[in-house]
Short mmCIF file of C-alpha atoms in Angstrom, two decimals:
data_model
loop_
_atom_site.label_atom_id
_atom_site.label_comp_id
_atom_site.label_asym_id
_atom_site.label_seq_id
_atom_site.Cartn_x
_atom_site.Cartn_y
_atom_site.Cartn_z
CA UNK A 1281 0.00 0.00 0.00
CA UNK A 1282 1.60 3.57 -0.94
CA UNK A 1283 0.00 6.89 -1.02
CA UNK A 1284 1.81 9.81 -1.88
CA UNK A 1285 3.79 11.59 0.60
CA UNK A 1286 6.65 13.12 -0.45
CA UNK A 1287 6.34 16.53 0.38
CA UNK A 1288 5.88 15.26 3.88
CA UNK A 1289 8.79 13.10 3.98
CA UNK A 1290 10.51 16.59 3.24
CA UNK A 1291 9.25 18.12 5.92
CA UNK A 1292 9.18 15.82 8.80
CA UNK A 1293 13.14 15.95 8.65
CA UNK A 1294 13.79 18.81 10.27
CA UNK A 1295 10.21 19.24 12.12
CA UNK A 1296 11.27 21.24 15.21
CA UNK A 1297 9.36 20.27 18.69
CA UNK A 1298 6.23 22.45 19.44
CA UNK A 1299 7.13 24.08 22.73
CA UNK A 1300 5.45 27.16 22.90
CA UNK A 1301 1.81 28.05 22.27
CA UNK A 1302 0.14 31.47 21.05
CA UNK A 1303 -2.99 30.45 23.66
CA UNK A 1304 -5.34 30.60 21.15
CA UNK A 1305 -8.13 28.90 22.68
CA UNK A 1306 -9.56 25.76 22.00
CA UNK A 1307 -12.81 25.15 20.47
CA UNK A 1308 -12.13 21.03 20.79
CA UNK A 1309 -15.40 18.89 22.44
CA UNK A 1310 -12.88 16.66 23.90
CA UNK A 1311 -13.30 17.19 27.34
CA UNK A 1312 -9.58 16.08 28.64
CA UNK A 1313 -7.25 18.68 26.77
CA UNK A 1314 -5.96 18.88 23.62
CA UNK A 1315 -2.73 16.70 24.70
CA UNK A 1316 -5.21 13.54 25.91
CA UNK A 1317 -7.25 13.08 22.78
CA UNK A 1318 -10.34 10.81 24.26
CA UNK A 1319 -12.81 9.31 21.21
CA UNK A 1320 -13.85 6.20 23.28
CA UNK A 1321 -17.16 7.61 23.15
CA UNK A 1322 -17.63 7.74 19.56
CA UNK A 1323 -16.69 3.84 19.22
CA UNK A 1324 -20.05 1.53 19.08
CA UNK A 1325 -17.59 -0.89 20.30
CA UNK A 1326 -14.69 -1.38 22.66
CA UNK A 1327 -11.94 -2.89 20.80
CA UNK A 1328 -9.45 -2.49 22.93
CA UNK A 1329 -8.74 -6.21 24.08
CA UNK A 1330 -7.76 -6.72 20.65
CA UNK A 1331 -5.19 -4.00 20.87
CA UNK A 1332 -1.68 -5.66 19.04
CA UNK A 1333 -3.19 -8.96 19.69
CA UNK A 1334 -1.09 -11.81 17.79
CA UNK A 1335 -3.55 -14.25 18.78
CA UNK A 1336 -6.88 -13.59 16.94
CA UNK A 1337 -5.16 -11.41 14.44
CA UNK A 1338 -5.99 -11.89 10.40
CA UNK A 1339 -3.69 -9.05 8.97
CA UNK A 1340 -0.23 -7.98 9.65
CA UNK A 1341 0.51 -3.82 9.31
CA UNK A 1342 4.66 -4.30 7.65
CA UNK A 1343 5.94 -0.51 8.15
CA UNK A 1344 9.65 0.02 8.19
CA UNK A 1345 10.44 -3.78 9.04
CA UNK A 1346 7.78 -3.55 12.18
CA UNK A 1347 4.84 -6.16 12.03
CA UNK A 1348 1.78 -4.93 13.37
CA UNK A 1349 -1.13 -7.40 14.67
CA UNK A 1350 -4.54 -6.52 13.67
CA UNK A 1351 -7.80 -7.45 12.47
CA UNK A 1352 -9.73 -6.86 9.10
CA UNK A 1353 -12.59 -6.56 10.81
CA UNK A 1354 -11.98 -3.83 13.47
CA UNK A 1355 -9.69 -1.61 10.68
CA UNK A 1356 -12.78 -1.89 8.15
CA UNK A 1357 -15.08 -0.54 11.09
CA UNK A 1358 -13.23 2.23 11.88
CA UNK A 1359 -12.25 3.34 8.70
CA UNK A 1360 -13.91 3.69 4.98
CA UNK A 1361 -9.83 3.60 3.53
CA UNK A 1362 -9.54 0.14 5.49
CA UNK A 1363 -12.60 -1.32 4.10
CA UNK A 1364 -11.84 -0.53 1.29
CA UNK A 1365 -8.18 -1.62 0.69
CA UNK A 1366 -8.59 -4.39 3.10
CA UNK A 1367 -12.07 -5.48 2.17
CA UNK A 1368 -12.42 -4.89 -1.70
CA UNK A 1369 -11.39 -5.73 -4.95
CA UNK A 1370 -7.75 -5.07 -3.64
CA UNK A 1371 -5.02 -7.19 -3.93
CA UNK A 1372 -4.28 -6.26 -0.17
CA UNK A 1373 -7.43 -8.15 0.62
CA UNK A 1374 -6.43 -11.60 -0.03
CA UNK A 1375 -2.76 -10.81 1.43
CA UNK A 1376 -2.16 -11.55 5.41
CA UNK A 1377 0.99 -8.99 5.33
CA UNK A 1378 0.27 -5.54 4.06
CA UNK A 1379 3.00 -2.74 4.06
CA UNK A 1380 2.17 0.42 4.90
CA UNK A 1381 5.27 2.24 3.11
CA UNK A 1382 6.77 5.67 3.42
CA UNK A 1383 5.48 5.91 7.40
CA UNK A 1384 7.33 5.35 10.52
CA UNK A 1385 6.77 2.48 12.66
CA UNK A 1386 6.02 4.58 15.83
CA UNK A 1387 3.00 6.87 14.11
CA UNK A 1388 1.42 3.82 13.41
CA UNK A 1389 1.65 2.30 16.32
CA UNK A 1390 0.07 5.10 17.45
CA UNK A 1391 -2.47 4.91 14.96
CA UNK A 1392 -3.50 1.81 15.41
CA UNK A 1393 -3.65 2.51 19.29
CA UNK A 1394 -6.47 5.02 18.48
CA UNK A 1395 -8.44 2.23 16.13
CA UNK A 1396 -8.88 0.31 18.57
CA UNK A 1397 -9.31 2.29 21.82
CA UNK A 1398 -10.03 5.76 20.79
CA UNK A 1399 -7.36 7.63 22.94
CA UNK A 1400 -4.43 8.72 22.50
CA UNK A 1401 -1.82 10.89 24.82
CA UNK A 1402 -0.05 13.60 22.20
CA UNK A 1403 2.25 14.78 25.26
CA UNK A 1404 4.63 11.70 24.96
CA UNK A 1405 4.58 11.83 21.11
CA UNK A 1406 7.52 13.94 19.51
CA UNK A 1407 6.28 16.36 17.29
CA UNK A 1408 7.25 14.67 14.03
CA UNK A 1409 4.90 11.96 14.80
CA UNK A 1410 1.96 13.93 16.11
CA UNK A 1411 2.29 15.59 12.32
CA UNK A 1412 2.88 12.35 10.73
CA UNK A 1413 -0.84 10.82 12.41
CA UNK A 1414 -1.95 14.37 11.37
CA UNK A 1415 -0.89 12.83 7.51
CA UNK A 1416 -2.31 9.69 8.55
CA UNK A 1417 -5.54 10.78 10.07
CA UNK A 1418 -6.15 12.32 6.35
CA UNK A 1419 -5.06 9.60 4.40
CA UNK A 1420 -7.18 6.76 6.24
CA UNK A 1421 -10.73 9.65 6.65
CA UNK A 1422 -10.17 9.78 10.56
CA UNK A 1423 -12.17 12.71 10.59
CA UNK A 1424 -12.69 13.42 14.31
CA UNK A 1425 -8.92 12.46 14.91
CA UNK A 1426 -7.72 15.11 12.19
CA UNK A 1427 -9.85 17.73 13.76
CA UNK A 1428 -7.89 16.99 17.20
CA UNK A 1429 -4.73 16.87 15.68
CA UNK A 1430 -5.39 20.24 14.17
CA UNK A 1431 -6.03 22.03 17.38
CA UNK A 1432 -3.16 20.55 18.94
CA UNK A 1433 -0.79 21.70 16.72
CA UNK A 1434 -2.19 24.87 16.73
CA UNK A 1435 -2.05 25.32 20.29
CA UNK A 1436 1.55 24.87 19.77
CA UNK A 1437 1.92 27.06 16.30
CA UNK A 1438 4.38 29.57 16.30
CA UNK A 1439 7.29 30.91 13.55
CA UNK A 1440 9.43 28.05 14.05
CA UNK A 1441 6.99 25.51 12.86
CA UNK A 1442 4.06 27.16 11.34
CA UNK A 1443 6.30 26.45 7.86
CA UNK A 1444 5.86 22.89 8.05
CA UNK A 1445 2.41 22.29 9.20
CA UNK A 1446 1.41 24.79 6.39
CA UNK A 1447 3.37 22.55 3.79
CA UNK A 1448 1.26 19.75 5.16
CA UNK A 1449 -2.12 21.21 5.35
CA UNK A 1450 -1.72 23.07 1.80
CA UNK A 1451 -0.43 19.73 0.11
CA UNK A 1452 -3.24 17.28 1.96
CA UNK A 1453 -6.01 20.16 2.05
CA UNK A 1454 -7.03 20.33 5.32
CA UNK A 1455 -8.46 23.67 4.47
CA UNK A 1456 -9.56 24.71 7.27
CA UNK A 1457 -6.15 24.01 9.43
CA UNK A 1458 -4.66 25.82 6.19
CA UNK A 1459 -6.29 28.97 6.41
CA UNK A 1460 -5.84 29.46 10.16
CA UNK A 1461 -1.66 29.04 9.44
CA UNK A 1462 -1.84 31.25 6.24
CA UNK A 1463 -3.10 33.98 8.40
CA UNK A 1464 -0.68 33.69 11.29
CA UNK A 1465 1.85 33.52 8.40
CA UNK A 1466 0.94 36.62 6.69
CA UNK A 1467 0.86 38.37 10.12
CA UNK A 1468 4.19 36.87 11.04
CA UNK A 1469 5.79 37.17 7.64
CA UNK A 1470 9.16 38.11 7.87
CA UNK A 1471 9.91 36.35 10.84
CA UNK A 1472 8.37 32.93 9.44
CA UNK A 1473 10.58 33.30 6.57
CA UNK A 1474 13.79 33.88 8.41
CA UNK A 1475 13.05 30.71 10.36
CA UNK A 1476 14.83 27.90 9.50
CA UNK A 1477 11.99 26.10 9.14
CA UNK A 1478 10.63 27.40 5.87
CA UNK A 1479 12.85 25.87 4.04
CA UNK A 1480 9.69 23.06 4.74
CA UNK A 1481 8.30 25.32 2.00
CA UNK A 1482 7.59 23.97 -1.21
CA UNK A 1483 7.66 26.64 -4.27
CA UNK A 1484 4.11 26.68 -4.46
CA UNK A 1485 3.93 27.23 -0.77
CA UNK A 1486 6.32 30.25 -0.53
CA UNK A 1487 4.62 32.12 -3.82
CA UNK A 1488 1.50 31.64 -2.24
CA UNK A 1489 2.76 33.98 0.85
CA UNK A 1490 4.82 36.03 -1.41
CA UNK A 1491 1.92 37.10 -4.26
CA UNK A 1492 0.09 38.02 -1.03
CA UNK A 1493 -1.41 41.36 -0.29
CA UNK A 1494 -1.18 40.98 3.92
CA UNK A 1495 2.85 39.50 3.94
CA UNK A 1496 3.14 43.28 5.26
CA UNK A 1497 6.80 44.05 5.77
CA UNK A 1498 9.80 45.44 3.93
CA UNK A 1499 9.71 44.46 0.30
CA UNK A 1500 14.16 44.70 0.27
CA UNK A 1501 13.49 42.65 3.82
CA UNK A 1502 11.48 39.80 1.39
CA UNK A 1503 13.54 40.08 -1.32
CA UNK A 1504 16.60 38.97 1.00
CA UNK A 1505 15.33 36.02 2.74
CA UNK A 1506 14.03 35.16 -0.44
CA UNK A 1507 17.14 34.78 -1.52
CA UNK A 1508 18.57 32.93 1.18
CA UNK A 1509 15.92 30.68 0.85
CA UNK A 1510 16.70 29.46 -3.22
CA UNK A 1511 20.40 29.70 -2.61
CA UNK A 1512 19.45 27.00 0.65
CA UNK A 1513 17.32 25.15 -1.70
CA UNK A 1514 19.36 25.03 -5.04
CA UNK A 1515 19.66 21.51 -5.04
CA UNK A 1516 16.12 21.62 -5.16
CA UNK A 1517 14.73 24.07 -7.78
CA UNK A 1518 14.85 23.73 -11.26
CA UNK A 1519 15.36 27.41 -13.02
CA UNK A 1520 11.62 27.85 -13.21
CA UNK A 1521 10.86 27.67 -10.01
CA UNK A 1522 13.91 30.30 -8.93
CA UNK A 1523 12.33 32.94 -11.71
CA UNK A 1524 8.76 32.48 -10.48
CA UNK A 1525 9.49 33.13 -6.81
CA UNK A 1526 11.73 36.21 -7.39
CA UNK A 1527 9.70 37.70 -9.77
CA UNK A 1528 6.86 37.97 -6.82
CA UNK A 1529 8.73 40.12 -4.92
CA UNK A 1530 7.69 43.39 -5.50
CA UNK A 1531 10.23 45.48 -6.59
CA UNK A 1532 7.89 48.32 -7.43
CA UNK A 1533 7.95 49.17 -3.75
CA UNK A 1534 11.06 49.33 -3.62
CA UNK A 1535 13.43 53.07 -3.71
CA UNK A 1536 16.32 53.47 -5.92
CA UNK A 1537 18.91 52.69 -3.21
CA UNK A 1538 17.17 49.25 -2.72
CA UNK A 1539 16.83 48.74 -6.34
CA UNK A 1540 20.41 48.82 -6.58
CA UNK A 1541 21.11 46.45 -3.74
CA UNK A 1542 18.86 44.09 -6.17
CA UNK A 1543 20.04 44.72 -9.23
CA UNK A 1544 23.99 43.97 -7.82
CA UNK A 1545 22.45 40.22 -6.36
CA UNK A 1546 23.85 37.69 -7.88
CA UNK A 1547 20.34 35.83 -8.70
CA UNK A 1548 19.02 38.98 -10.47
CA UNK A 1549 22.40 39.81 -12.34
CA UNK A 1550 22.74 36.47 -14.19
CA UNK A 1551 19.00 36.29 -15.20
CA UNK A 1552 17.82 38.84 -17.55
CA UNK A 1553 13.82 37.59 -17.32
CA UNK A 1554 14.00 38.47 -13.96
CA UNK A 1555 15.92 42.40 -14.82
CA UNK A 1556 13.08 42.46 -17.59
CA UNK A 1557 10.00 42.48 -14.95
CA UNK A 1558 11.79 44.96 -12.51
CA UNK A 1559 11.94 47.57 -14.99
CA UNK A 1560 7.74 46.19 -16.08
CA UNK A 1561 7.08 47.06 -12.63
CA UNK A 1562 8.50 50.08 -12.05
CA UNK A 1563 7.18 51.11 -15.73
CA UNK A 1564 3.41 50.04 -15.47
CA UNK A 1565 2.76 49.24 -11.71
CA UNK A 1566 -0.09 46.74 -12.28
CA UNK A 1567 -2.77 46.81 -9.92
CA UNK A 1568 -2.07 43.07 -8.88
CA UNK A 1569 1.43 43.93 -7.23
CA UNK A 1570 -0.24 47.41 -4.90
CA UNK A 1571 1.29 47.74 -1.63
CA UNK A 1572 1.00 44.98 0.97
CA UNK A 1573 -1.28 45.62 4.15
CA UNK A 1574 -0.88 43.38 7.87
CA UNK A 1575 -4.13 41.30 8.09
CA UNK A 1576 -4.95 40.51 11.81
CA UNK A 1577 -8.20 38.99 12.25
CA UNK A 1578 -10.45 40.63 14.76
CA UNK A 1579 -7.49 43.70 16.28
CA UNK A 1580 -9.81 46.42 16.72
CA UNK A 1581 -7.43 49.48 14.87
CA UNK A 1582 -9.62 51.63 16.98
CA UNK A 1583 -8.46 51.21 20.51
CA UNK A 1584 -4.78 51.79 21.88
CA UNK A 1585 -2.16 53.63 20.45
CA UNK A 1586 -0.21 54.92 17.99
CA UNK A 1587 -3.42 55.29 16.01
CA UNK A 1588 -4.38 59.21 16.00
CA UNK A 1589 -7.83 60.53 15.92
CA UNK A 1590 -8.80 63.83 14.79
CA UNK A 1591 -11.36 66.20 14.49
CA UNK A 1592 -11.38 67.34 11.19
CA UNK A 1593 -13.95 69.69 8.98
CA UNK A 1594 -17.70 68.60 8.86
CA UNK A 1595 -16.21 64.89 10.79
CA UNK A 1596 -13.88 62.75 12.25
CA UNK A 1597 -10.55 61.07 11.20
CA UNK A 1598 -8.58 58.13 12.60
CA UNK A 1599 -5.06 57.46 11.46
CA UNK A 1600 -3.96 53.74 12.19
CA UNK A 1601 -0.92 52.63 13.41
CA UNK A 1602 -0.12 50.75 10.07
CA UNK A 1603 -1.42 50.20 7.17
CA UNK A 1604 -4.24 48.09 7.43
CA UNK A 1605 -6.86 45.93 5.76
CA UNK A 1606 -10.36 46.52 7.11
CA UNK A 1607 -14.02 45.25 6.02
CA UNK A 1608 -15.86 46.36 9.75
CA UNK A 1609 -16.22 50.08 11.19
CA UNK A 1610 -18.34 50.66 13.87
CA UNK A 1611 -19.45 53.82 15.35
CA UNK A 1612 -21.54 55.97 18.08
CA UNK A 1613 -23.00 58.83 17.00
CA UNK A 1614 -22.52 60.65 20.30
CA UNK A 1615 -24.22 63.55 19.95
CA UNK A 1616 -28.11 63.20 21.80
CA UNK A 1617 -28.87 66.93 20.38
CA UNK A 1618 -29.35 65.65 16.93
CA UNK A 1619 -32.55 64.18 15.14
CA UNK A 1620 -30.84 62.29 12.98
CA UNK A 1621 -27.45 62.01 11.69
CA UNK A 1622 -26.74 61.33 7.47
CA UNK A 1623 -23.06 60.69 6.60
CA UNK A 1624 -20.41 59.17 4.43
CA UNK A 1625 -17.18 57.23 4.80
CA UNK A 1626 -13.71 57.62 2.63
CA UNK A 1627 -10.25 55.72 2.80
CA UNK A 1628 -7.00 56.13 1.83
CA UNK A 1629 -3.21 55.18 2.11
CA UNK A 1630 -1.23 58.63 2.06
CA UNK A 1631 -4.55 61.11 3.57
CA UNK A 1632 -4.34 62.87 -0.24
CA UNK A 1633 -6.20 60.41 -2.16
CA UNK A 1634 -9.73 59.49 -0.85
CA UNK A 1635 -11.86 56.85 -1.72
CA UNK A 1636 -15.14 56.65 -0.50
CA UNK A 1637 -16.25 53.25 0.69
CA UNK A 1638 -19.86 53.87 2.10
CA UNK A 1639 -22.47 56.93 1.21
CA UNK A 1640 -25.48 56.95 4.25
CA UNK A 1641 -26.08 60.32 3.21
CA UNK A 1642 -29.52 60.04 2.59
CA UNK A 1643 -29.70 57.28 5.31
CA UNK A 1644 -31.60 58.87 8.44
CA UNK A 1645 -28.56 56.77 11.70
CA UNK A 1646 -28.82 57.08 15.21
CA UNK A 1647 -27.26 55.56 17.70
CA UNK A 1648 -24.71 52.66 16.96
CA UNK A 1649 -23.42 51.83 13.65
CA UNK A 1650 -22.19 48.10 12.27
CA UNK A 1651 -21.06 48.62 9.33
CA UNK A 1652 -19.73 46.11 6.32
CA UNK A 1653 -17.50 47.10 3.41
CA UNK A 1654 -15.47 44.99 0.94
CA UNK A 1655 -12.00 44.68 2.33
CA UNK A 1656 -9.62 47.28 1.66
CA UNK A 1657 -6.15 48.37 2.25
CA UNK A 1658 -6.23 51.54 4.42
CA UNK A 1659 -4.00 53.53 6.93
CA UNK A 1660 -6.42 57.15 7.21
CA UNK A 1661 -10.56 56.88 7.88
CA UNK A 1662 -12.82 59.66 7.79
CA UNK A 1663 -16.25 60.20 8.59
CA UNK A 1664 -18.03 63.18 6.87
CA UNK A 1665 -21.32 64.30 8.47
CA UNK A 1666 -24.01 65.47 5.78
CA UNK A 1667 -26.99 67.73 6.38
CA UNK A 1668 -26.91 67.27 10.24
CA UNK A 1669 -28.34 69.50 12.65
CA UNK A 1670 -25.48 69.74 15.15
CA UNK A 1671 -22.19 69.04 16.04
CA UNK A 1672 -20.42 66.74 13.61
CA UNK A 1673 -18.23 64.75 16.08
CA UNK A 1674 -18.20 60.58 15.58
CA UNK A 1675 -17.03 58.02 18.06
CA UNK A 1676 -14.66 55.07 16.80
CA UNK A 1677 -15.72 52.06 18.36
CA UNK A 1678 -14.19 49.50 16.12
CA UNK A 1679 -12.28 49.29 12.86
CA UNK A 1680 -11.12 45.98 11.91
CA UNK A 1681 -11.30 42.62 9.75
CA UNK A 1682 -13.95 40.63 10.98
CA UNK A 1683 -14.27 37.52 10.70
CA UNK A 1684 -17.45 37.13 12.47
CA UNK A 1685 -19.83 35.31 10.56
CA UNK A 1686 -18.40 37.11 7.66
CA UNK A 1687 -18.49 34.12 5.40
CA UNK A 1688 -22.77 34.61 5.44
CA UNK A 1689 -23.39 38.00 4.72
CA UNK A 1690 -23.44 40.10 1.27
CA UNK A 1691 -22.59 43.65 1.62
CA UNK A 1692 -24.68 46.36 -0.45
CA UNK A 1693 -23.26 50.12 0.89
CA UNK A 1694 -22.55 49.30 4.61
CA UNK A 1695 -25.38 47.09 5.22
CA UNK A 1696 -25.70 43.21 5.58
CA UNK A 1697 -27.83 42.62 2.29
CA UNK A 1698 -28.41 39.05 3.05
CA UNK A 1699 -27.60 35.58 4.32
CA UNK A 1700 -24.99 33.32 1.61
CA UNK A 1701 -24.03 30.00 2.88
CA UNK A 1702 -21.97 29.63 -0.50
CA UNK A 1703 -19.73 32.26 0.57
CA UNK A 1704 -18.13 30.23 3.31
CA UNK A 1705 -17.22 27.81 0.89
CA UNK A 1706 -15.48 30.58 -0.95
CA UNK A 1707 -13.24 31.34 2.16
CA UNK A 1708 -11.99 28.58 2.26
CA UNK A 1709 -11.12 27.68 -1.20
CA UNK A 1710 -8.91 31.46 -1.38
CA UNK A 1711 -6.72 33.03 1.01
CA UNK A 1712 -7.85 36.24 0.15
CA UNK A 1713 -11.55 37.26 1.96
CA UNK A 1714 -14.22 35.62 0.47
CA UNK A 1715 -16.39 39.16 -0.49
CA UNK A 1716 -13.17 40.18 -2.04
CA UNK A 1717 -14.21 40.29 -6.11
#
């Protein structure tokens, strides 16, 4: 039996141990703790006499030179990939040794622990195994087991092994695992790729973060660990590959003193496709390589410093921190004195420019506003009162990217126009927000 796992035979090698945790928390049913998964209860039967038993066994598991013990029936119960290989037209089926290639002995062991009694105790496990029965939990449709795994390792995520399990969950699509690391990726950019664990990165893997809007840092910062990444994987990566990832960088964001540090690389001095798109760049400035913007998931912008708000003519304007992408303001219209208040809402990245993203100005608001745009790339805010009868002052209670149930709503000028389930499915097919068009 072989399934393919060579990207994950790349990464387990140099899978560093999972030591600290970002203390997200856990949304897990198990009621033990992430490190003591506990599915007895899903199991219509307790198998667990039969656990390694030579005795009554029909099968033998061969994996790396280890013979496992087990039982036709009990694997085909437990899971559809078993019953299928072990209990089908497969040639597996009428052999009593089946080898389980490309897998260590000790994940399934492990494995075959949870078959048959539905536990398992992660906190003895080294890490490359834990994200080995992650690859095995996929492979054999242990869905509940998967969905543990997940929120283990992401109790443990941080720079210096986010690369891997991303590599894993972007080549075995566990899409949901996958988006959650892209994120803390994108937020963590620069740091994630200075780790030595990206070079668990596959091509496709790193061009995914690098073509990016949210990988906000230095573009001259990207373009150097980039580098230091292809000369560390040379061995690797055929030309191709090389071009395609350094032409993502975006050199158009670059000045002319970090243009030069570029140009004098040895990478982008001996190939001329790659000199040709820096001078595209700088020439046409396509609207697919704009600036990058941090994404952080539900940070309200609009508390804490070094954000500056201002009064400003006929409104109110907040400056964040960084440049930011938002798709949630909400405000308080503070002032009790008015009837009504009608206003409108503009962005932009250097305070010249000004785009306006909502219009309410023939909208009669009070009180508390929750309002929806598209995502955008902002650093400056402004709220313009229209045809008020008072004091045009606005309270920032919230300016952020939320994720809150944003996968069902449709957004028509600040309001939520209506429920669409098929929009969650969109999230989580793209990186980018799913009412992004």
């Amino acid at each position: 039996m072989m399934f393919v796992c060579f990207i994950a035979l790349i990464v387990l090698k140099s899978t560093p141990a999972f030591s600290s945790s970002t203390g997200h928390a856990s949304s897990s049913s198990n009621p033990v703790g992430p490190e003591q998964i506990n599915h007895a209860h899903l199991m219509e039967i307790d198998y667990s006499q039969l656990y390694l038993n030579k005795k009554d066994s029909d099968v033998i598991l061969v994996v790396e030179n280890t013979r496992f013990y087990a039982h036709r029936n009990v694997l085909a119960s437990r899971s559809v990939y078993f019953r299928a290989l072990l209990c089908g037209g497969h040639k597996e089926a009428g052999q009593k040794e089946v080898p389980i290639k490309e897998r260590s002995a000790t994940s399934v062991k492990v494995l075959l622990q949870y078959i048959y009694t539905g536990r398992i105790n992660l906190s003895t496990l080294e890490s490359k195994v834990v994200v080995d029965l992650l690859i095995l939990s996929n492979v054999f449709g242990f869905t509940n087991l998967q969905f543990s795994l997940c929120e283990y390792l992401w109790s443990k995520i941080d720079v210096s092994n986010v690369s891997t399990l991303f590599a894993v969950a972007l080549y075995y699509q566990i899409k949901e695992f996958e988006v959650k690391l892209f994120n803390f990726i994108n937020i963590h950019a620069l740091d994630v790729l200075e780790s030595k664990d990206s070079l668990s990165l596959t091509p496709k893997a790193l061009l995914l973060i690098l073509k990016h809007n949210t990988a906000y840092t230095n573009e001259l910062d990207i373009f150097r660990v980039v580098c230091q990444w292809i000369k560390k994987k040379k061995n690797e990566l055929d030309p191709e590959a090389k071009t395609k990832i350094l032409c993502a960088v975006r050199y158009q964001l670059m000045n002319d003193e970090e243009l030069s540090e570029v140009k004098r690389s040895d990478l982008v001095r001996s190939n001329r496709n790659i000199l040709d798109v820096i001078q595209l760049r700088l020439d046409s400035l396509p609207q697919e390589y704009s600036d990058r913007g941090r994404l952080e998931p539900n940070v309200n912008f609009a508390v804490g410093t070094p954000n500056k708000l201002s009064q400003i003519d006929g409104g109110t304007m907040i400056m964040l921190g960084h440049p930011s992408n938002i798709n949630y303001i909400e405000m308080e219209l503070s002032n009790k004195q008015a009837i009504y208040y009608t206003y409108y809402i503009e962005v932009s990245m250097d305070g010249q420019d000004w785009l306006r993203v909502l219009d309410h100005s023939n909208y009669h608001c009070r009180s508390i506003q929750r309002l929806w745009i598209n995502r955008i790339f902002v650093r400056y805010i402004r709220i313009i009162g229209t045809n008020n009868t008072s004091n045009k002052t606005f309270n920032f209670l919230k300016v952020m990217y939320n994720t809150d149930k944003l996968h069902l709503v449709e957004i028509k000028n600040g309001l939520v126009g209506k429920e669409n389930t098929f929009l969650f499915l969109e999230y989580y097919k793209k990186y980018d927000i799913c009412l992004m068009r």
